Amino acid sequence: ISRGLICNSKREVISFLKENNYYRFTGYAKLFTKPNSDDFIEGLTFQKLVNIYIFDSELRSLVNKMVAQIEVAVRTQLAYNLSNKLGPLCYKKKEFFIDEEFFKSTNKIIKGEVNRASGEPMVKHFKKSQIPFWVIVEIISFGVVSKLYANLLTEYKKVVSSGTYYAINYSYFENYLNVCTSFRNHCAHRSRLYGRKFTTAPKYTSKEKNKYGDLNIPQDYFIKSGSNATLFEYIYISFKKHYESYFL
């Protein structure tokens, strides 16, 4: 309040902050401070910040639901294409991967996840040493799925990226997985989406860059340089392929 935030009732603010961590809430408030100052812009009300906070929570729930659908589809396509091409135990064979140490660390994580999921029917159905990849992709995290793909030899990355119904170039598919994983993690940890600069930068094709003008998208929706990305870019990159048919 001393920094210029307009509040109708101190009691209302205190009641809100008892249920919502101050440092979570001030992440939104900092977006409305004056340049080089902790003071808030003129006319900023507590209710406006609460409305944005609620909006962000609802947006996060919607995004989380949509990313979850993409995650299931990616796991399915990865499992089908790799298992079909390289066999059900392909994740255990280092000759399919680039970095041997990374391959070993990934398999160590997989082993730990198998042990944790040992009571699951789909795991109990197989001997621990013979669990097929289509089961493995269902018990490892999406982050590990992304890392496993990144460590594949290029020819096998192409098998996956061209074999999925997304049909994305393998280098763009790797970036796509990184962006989706980052987006998913922010949602899962209830992190702020509104006004955030995301640290994993999307990778655009020249066709997409030229398309922005046709769509009449304001240029400030995009970060032109560096390794950051806006919320708009994350939504665009994450959902453009999976939901493309809805907009054609």
Coordinates of C-alpha atoms in Angstrom, one line a residue:
I1 CA 0.0 0.0 0.0
S2 CA 2.9 2.4 0.8
R3 CA 4.2 1.8 -2.7
G4 CA 1.0 3.0 -4.3
L5 CA -1.3 0.0 -4.6
I6 CA -5.0 1.0 -4.2
C7 CA -6.8 -1.3 -1.8
N8 CA -10.4 -1.0 -0.6
S9 CA -9.8 -3.0 2.5
K10 CA -6.6 -4.1 4.3
R11 CA -8.5 -7.0 5.8
E12 CA -9.4 -8.2 2.3
V13 CA -5.7 -8.1 1.3
I14 CA -4.6 -9.9 4.5
S15 CA -7.3 -12.6 4.0
F16 CA -6.1 -13.1 0.4
L17 CA -2.4 -13.4 1.4
K18 CA -3.2 -16.0 4.1
E19 CA -4.2 -18.3 1.3
N20 CA -1.9 -17.1 -1.5
N21 CA 1.9 -16.8 -0.9
Y22 CA 3.1 -13.2 -0.9
Y23 CA 6.0 -14.0 -3.2
R24 CA 3.8 -15.9 -5.7
F25 CA 1.4 -12.9 -5.8
T26 CA 4.1 -10.2 -6.1
G27 CA 5.3 -11.9 -9.3
Y28 CA 2.3 -10.4 -10.9
A29 CA 2.6 -7.1 -9.0
K30 CA 6.1 -6.5 -10.3
L31 CA 4.8 -6.4 -13.8
F32 CA 3.1 -3.1 -12.9
T33 CA 5.9 -1.2 -11.2
K34 CA 7.4 2.1 -12.5
P35 CA 10.7 2.0 -14.4
N36 CA 13.7 1.5 -12.0
S37 CA 11.4 1.6 -9.0
D38 CA 9.5 -0.6 -6.6
D39 CA 6.5 1.8 -6.7
F40 CA 3.4 0.8 -8.6
I41 CA 2.1 2.6 -11.7
E42 CA -0.6 5.1 -11.1
G43 CA -4.1 3.8 -10.6
L44 CA -3.2 0.1 -10.0
T45 CA -5.7 -1.6 -7.8
F46 CA -5.4 -4.7 -5.7
Q47 CA -8.6 -6.1 -7.4
K48 CA -7.0 -5.8 -10.8
L49 CA -4.0 -7.9 -9.6
V50 CA -6.4 -10.5 -8.1
N51 CA -8.3 -10.6 -11.4
I52 CA -5.1 -11.3 -13.3
Y53 CA -4.0 -13.9 -10.7
I54 CA -7.4 -15.7 -11.2
F55 CA -7.2 -15.4 -14.9
D56 CA -3.7 -16.9 -15.0
S57 CA -4.8 -19.8 -12.8
E58 CA -7.6 -20.6 -15.2
L59 CA -5.3 -20.2 -18.2
R60 CA -2.8 -22.5 -16.7
S61 CA -5.5 -25.2 -16.1
L62 CA -6.6 -24.9 -19.8
V63 CA -3.0 -25.0 -21.1
N64 CA -2.2 -28.0 -18.8
K65 CA -5.1 -29.9 -20.2
M66 CA -4.0 -29.2 -23.8
V67 CA -0.3 -30.0 -23.2
A68 CA -1.4 -33.3 -21.5
Q69 CA -3.1 -34.3 -24.8
I70 CA 0.0 -33.5 -26.8
E71 CA 2.2 -35.4 -24.3
V72 CA 0.1 -38.6 -24.6
A73 CA 0.2 -38.3 -28.4
V74 CA 4.0 -37.7 -28.5
R75 CA 4.6 -40.7 -26.2
T76 CA 2.4 -42.9 -28.4
Q77 CA 4.1 -41.9 -31.6
L78 CA 7.6 -42.2 -30.1
A79 CA 6.9 -45.7 -28.8
Y80 CA 5.3 -46.9 -32.0
N81 CA 7.9 -45.6 -34.4
L82 CA 11.0 -46.6 -32.4
S83 CA 9.7 -50.0 -31.3
N84 CA 8.6 -50.8 -34.9
K85 CA 11.9 -49.7 -36.4
L86 CA 14.4 -50.8 -33.7
G87 CA 12.7 -53.3 -31.5
P88 CA 10.9 -53.3 -28.1
L89 CA 14.2 -53.0 -26.2
C90 CA 15.7 -50.2 -28.3
Y91 CA 16.2 -47.9 -25.3
K92 CA 18.7 -50.5 -23.9
K93 CA 21.0 -50.5 -27.0
K94 CA 23.7 -47.8 -26.9
E95 CA 24.4 -48.1 -30.6
F96 CA 21.2 -46.2 -31.3
F97 CA 22.3 -43.2 -29.3
I98 CA 24.9 -40.3 -29.6
D99 CA 26.4 -39.9 -26.1
E100 CA 27.2 -43.1 -24.2
E101 CA 27.4 -41.4 -20.8
F102 CA 24.1 -39.7 -21.4
F103 CA 22.7 -43.0 -22.5
K104 CA 23.8 -44.6 -19.3
S105 CA 22.4 -41.8 -17.1
T106 CA 19.1 -42.0 -18.9
N107 CA 18.9 -45.8 -18.4
K108 CA 19.7 -45.3 -14.7
I109 CA 16.7 -43.0 -14.5
I110 CA 14.5 -45.5 -16.4
K111 CA 15.6 -48.3 -14.0
G112 CA 14.6 -46.2 -11.0
E113 CA 11.2 -45.4 -12.6
V114 CA 10.6 -49.1 -13.3
N115 CA 11.3 -49.9 -9.6
R116 CA 8.9 -47.2 -8.5
A117 CA 6.2 -48.5 -10.8
S118 CA 6.8 -52.1 -10.0
G119 CA 3.3 -52.5 -8.6
E120 CA 1.6 -51.3 -11.8
P121 CA -0.1 -54.0 -13.9
M122 CA 1.6 -53.0 -17.1
V123 CA 5.0 -53.4 -15.4
K124 CA 4.2 -56.6 -13.6
H125 CA 3.2 -58.1 -16.9
F126 CA 6.8 -58.3 -18.0
K127 CA 10.2 -59.4 -16.5
K128 CA 12.1 -56.3 -15.4
S129 CA 14.8 -56.9 -17.9
Q130 CA 12.3 -57.3 -20.8
I131 CA 9.9 -54.4 -20.3
P132 CA 9.2 -53.0 -23.8
F133 CA 9.7 -49.4 -24.8
W134 CA 5.9 -48.8 -25.2
V135 CA 5.6 -49.5 -21.5
I136 CA 8.7 -47.5 -20.6
V137 CA 7.3 -44.3 -22.3
E138 CA 4.3 -44.4 -20.0
I139 CA 6.3 -44.5 -16.8
I140 CA 9.1 -42.0 -17.4
S141 CA 8.6 -38.3 -17.2
F142 CA 8.0 -36.2 -20.3
G143 CA 11.4 -34.5 -19.6
V144 CA 13.2 -37.9 -19.9
V145 CA 11.2 -38.7 -23.1
S146 CA 12.5 -35.4 -24.5
K147 CA 16.1 -36.2 -23.5
L148 CA 15.9 -39.7 -24.8
Y149 CA 14.9 -38.3 -28.2
A150 CA 17.6 -35.7 -28.1
N151 CA 20.3 -38.4 -27.7
L152 CA 19.1 -40.5 -30.6
L153 CA 21.3 -40.7 -33.6
T154 CA 20.0 -38.4 -36.4
E155 CA 18.7 -41.2 -38.6
Y156 CA 16.5 -42.4 -35.7
K157 CA 15.4 -38.9 -34.9
K158 CA 14.2 -38.7 -38.4
V159 CA 12.3 -42.0 -38.1
V160 CA 10.4 -40.5 -35.2
S161 CA 9.8 -37.0 -36.5
S162 CA 8.8 -38.0 -40.0
G163 CA 6.8 -41.0 -38.7
T164 CA 4.6 -39.0 -36.4
Y165 CA 1.5 -37.4 -37.8
Y166 CA 3.1 -34.0 -36.9
A167 CA 5.7 -34.6 -39.7
I168 CA 8.1 -32.1 -38.3
N169 CA 11.8 -31.8 -39.3
Y170 CA 13.8 -33.7 -36.7
S171 CA 15.7 -30.6 -35.4
Y172 CA 12.5 -28.7 -35.0
F173 CA 10.8 -31.7 -33.3
E174 CA 13.6 -31.7 -30.7
N175 CA 13.0 -28.1 -30.0
Y176 CA 9.2 -28.7 -30.0
L177 CA 9.6 -31.3 -27.3
N178 CA 11.8 -29.0 -25.2
V179 CA 9.2 -26.2 -25.4
C180 CA 6.3 -28.5 -24.6
T181 CA 8.3 -30.0 -21.6
S182 CA 9.1 -26.5 -20.3
F183 CA 5.4 -25.4 -20.7
R184 CA 4.1 -28.5 -19.0
N185 CA 6.5 -28.1 -16.1
H186 CA 5.5 -24.5 -15.5
C187 CA 1.9 -25.6 -15.4
A188 CA 2.5 -28.6 -13.2
H189 CA 4.3 -26.4 -10.6
R190 CA 1.6 -23.8 -10.7
S191 CA 4.1 -21.2 -12.0
R192 CA 3.0 -17.8 -13.4
L193 CA 2.4 -17.8 -17.1
Y194 CA 1.1 -14.2 -17.4
G195 CA 3.9 -11.9 -18.4
R196 CA 6.6 -14.5 -18.1
K197 CA 9.7 -14.7 -20.3
F198 CA 10.3 -18.4 -20.9
T199 CA 13.9 -19.5 -21.1
T200 CA 13.6 -22.2 -23.9
A201 CA 13.4 -20.3 -27.2
P202 CA 11.2 -21.7 -29.9
K203 CA 12.8 -22.5 -33.2
Y204 CA 10.9 -21.2 -36.2
T205 CA 11.0 -22.2 -39.9
S206 CA 11.4 -19.5 -42.5
K207 CA 7.9 -20.3 -43.7
E208 CA 6.5 -19.5 -40.2
K209 CA 8.5 -16.3 -39.9
N210 CA 7.1 -15.1 -43.2
K211 CA 3.6 -16.1 -42.0
Y212 CA 3.5 -13.6 -39.1
G213 CA 2.8 -10.7 -41.5
D214 CA -0.1 -12.6 -43.1
L215 CA -1.6 -13.2 -39.7
N216 CA -1.2 -9.5 -38.7
I217 CA 0.4 -10.5 -35.4
P218 CA 2.0 -7.5 -33.5
Q219 CA 5.8 -7.9 -33.5
D220 CA 6.0 -7.3 -29.8
Y221 CA 4.3 -10.7 -29.3
F222 CA 7.7 -12.2 -30.2
I223 CA 11.2 -11.8 -28.7
K224 CA 13.5 -11.0 -31.5
S225 CA 16.8 -12.0 -30.0
G226 CA 18.3 -14.0 -27.1
S227 CA 17.1 -17.2 -25.6
N228 CA 13.8 -16.1 -24.2
A229 CA 10.2 -16.5 -25.4
T230 CA 6.8 -14.9 -24.7
L231 CA 3.7 -16.7 -23.6
F232 CA 2.2 -16.2 -27.1
E233 CA 5.2 -17.9 -28.7
Y234 CA 4.9 -20.9 -26.3
I235 CA 1.2 -21.2 -27.1
Y236 CA 1.8 -20.9 -30.8
I237 CA 4.7 -23.5 -30.9
S238 CA 3.1 -26.0 -28.5
F239 CA -0.3 -26.1 -30.1
K240 CA 0.2 -25.2 -33.8
K241 CA 0.7 -28.8 -35.0
H242 CA -1.5 -30.8 -32.7
Y243 CA -4.5 -28.5 -33.1
E244 CA -3.8 -27.3 -36.7
S245 CA -6.7 -29.2 -38.1
Y246 CA -9.1 -27.3 -35.9
F247 CA -8.2 -24.0 -37.6
L248 CA -8.0 -25.0 -41.2

